[in-house]
């Protein structure tokens, strides 16, 4: 779906289905209807998107803003951000790209071997193990 041919629908009746919206936009070439559902309950969330074949049809659809469907005045606007395909994972990032966090402040005595183990931890463990007989035996 693209921004120029997709409209956002708000205040949708919860009993509305795809065919109701196609009938609501009768006379306009509807390409696809996407009603947004709650992940847990699978109930409609009260909004959705309709994609039209061309920009002119989408602009014509916006003129139906405020018209009623099942006694509810629909909000019809050109879509600002087209919806993601189902199952696409996380929502798209907002704002400029960000870094991936700090780099750990340099080496600071931590050396990684080929397997990703921190050798400083190994050194601490080996020191403790080597000091254990002195502590236990009182040497």
Coordinates of C-alpha atoms in Angstrom, one line a residue:
X1 CA 0.0 0.0 0.0
X2 CA 1.3 3.4 -0.8
X3 CA 0.6 6.8 0.9
X4 CA -1.0 8.4 -2.1
X5 CA -3.5 5.7 -2.8
X6 CA -4.3 4.6 0.8
X7 CA -6.8 6.2 3.2
X8 CA -7.0 5.9 6.9
X9 CA -10.4 5.0 8.4
X10 CA -11.1 5.9 12.0
X11 CA -14.2 5.4 14.2
X12 CA -15.0 2.2 12.4
X13 CA -17.9 0.2 13.8
X14 CA -16.7 -3.0 15.4
X15 CA -19.1 -5.1 13.4
X16 CA -17.8 -3.8 10.1
X17 CA -16.2 -6.2 7.6
X18 CA -14.4 -5.8 4.3
X19 CA -17.5 -6.0 2.2
X20 CA -19.2 -3.2 4.2
X21 CA -16.3 -0.9 3.4
X22 CA -16.3 -1.8 -0.2
X23 CA -20.0 -1.0 -0.3
X24 CA -19.3 2.3 1.6
X25 CA -16.9 3.3 -1.1
X26 CA -19.1 2.0 -3.9
X27 CA -18.2 3.5 -7.3
X28 CA -14.5 3.8 -6.3
X29 CA -11.9 1.2 -7.3
X30 CA -11.0 -0.5 -4.0
X31 CA -7.8 -2.5 -4.3
X32 CA -7.5 -3.8 -0.7
X33 CA -9.1 -3.3 2.8
X34 CA -7.2 -3.8 6.0
X35 CA -9.1 -3.8 9.3
X36 CA -6.8 -3.6 12.3
X37 CA -7.5 -6.2 15.0
X38 CA -6.3 -6.7 18.6
X39 CA -3.6 -9.4 18.8
X40 CA -5.0 -10.9 22.0
X41 CA -8.7 -10.9 21.4
X42 CA -8.8 -10.6 17.6
X43 CA -11.5 -8.0 17.9
X44 CA -11.5 -4.9 15.6
X45 CA -9.7 -1.9 17.1
X46 CA -11.9 0.6 15.4
X47 CA -9.6 1.7 12.6
X48 CA -8.2 0.4 9.3
X49 CA -6.9 1.3 5.8
X50 CA -8.4 1.1 2.3
X51 CA -6.2 1.2 -0.7
X52 CA -7.5 2.4 -4.0
X53 CA -6.2 1.9 -7.6
X54 CA -5.2 5.5 -8.1
X55 CA -4.6 8.8 -6.2
X56 CA -7.7 10.4 -7.6
X57 CA -9.9 7.7 -6.1
X58 CA -8.2 8.1 -2.8
X59 CA -8.9 11.9 -2.8
X60 CA -12.5 11.2 -3.8
X61 CA -12.8 8.8 -0.8
X62 CA -11.6 11.5 1.6
X63 CA -14.7 13.5 0.6
X64 CA -16.8 10.8 2.4
X65 CA -15.3 11.9 5.7
X66 CA -18.1 12.2 8.3
X67 CA -20.5 9.9 6.4
X68 CA -22.1 7.2 8.6
X69 CA -21.6 3.5 8.6
X70 CA -23.7 1.5 11.1
X71 CA -24.7 4.8 12.8
X72 CA -21.1 5.9 13.3
X73 CA -19.5 8.9 11.5
X74 CA -16.3 7.6 9.8
X75 CA -13.1 9.5 9.8
X76 CA -11.6 9.3 6.4
X77 CA -8.1 10.8 5.7
X78 CA -5.2 10.3 3.4
X79 CA -2.9 7.9 5.1
X80 CA 0.3 9.4 6.5
X81 CA 2.1 6.1 7.0
X82 CA 0.9 3.1 5.0
X83 CA 0.3 0.0 7.2
X84 CA 2.9 -2.7 7.4
X85 CA 2.2 -6.1 5.9
X86 CA 0.9 -8.6 8.5
X87 CA 3.7 -10.3 10.4
X88 CA 6.3 -7.8 9.6
X89 CA 7.7 -7.7 13.1
X90 CA 8.5 -4.5 14.9
X91 CA 7.0 -1.1 13.9
X92 CA 9.2 1.1 11.7
X93 CA 11.6 3.3 13.6
X94 CA 10.6 6.9 14.3
X95 CA 13.0 9.8 13.7
X96 CA 16.5 9.7 12.5
X97 CA 18.6 6.5 12.7
X98 CA 20.3 6.0 16.0
X99 CA 23.6 4.3 17.0
X100 CA 23.7 0.9 18.5
X101 CA 24.8 1.9 21.9
X102 CA 28.2 2.5 23.5
X103 CA 31.2 0.5 22.5
X104 CA 32.1 -0.5 26.1
X105 CA 34.6 2.3 26.6
X106 CA 37.5 0.7 25.0
X107 CA 39.3 -2.4 26.2
X108 CA 39.7 -1.5 29.9
X109 CA 41.5 -4.7 30.7
X110 CA 38.9 -6.9 29.0
X111 CA 40.3 -9.0 26.3
X112 CA 38.1 -11.2 24.2
X113 CA 39.4 -14.5 22.9
X114 CA 38.1 -16.1 19.8
X115 CA 35.1 -17.6 21.6
X116 CA 34.0 -14.3 23.1
X117 CA 35.1 -15.1 26.7
X118 CA 36.4 -12.2 28.7
X119 CA 39.9 -13.2 29.7
X120 CA 39.9 -10.8 32.6
X121 CA 37.2 -12.9 34.2
X122 CA 39.3 -16.0 33.6
X123 CA 42.3 -14.2 35.3
X124 CA 40.2 -13.3 38.3
X125 CA 38.9 -16.8 38.6
X126 CA 42.4 -18.3 38.3
X127 CA 43.7 -15.8 40.9
X128 CA 41.0 -16.9 43.3
X129 CA 41.7 -20.5 42.7
X130 CA 45.4 -20.1 43.2
X131 CA 44.8 -18.1 46.4
X132 CA 42.4 -20.7 47.8
X133 CA 45.0 -23.1 49.2
X134 CA 46.7 -20.2 51.0
X135 CA 43.5 -19.2 52.6
X136 CA 42.3 -22.6 53.5
X137 CA 45.7 -23.9 54.8
X138 CA 46.6 -20.5 56.4
X139 CA 49.8 -20.2 54.3

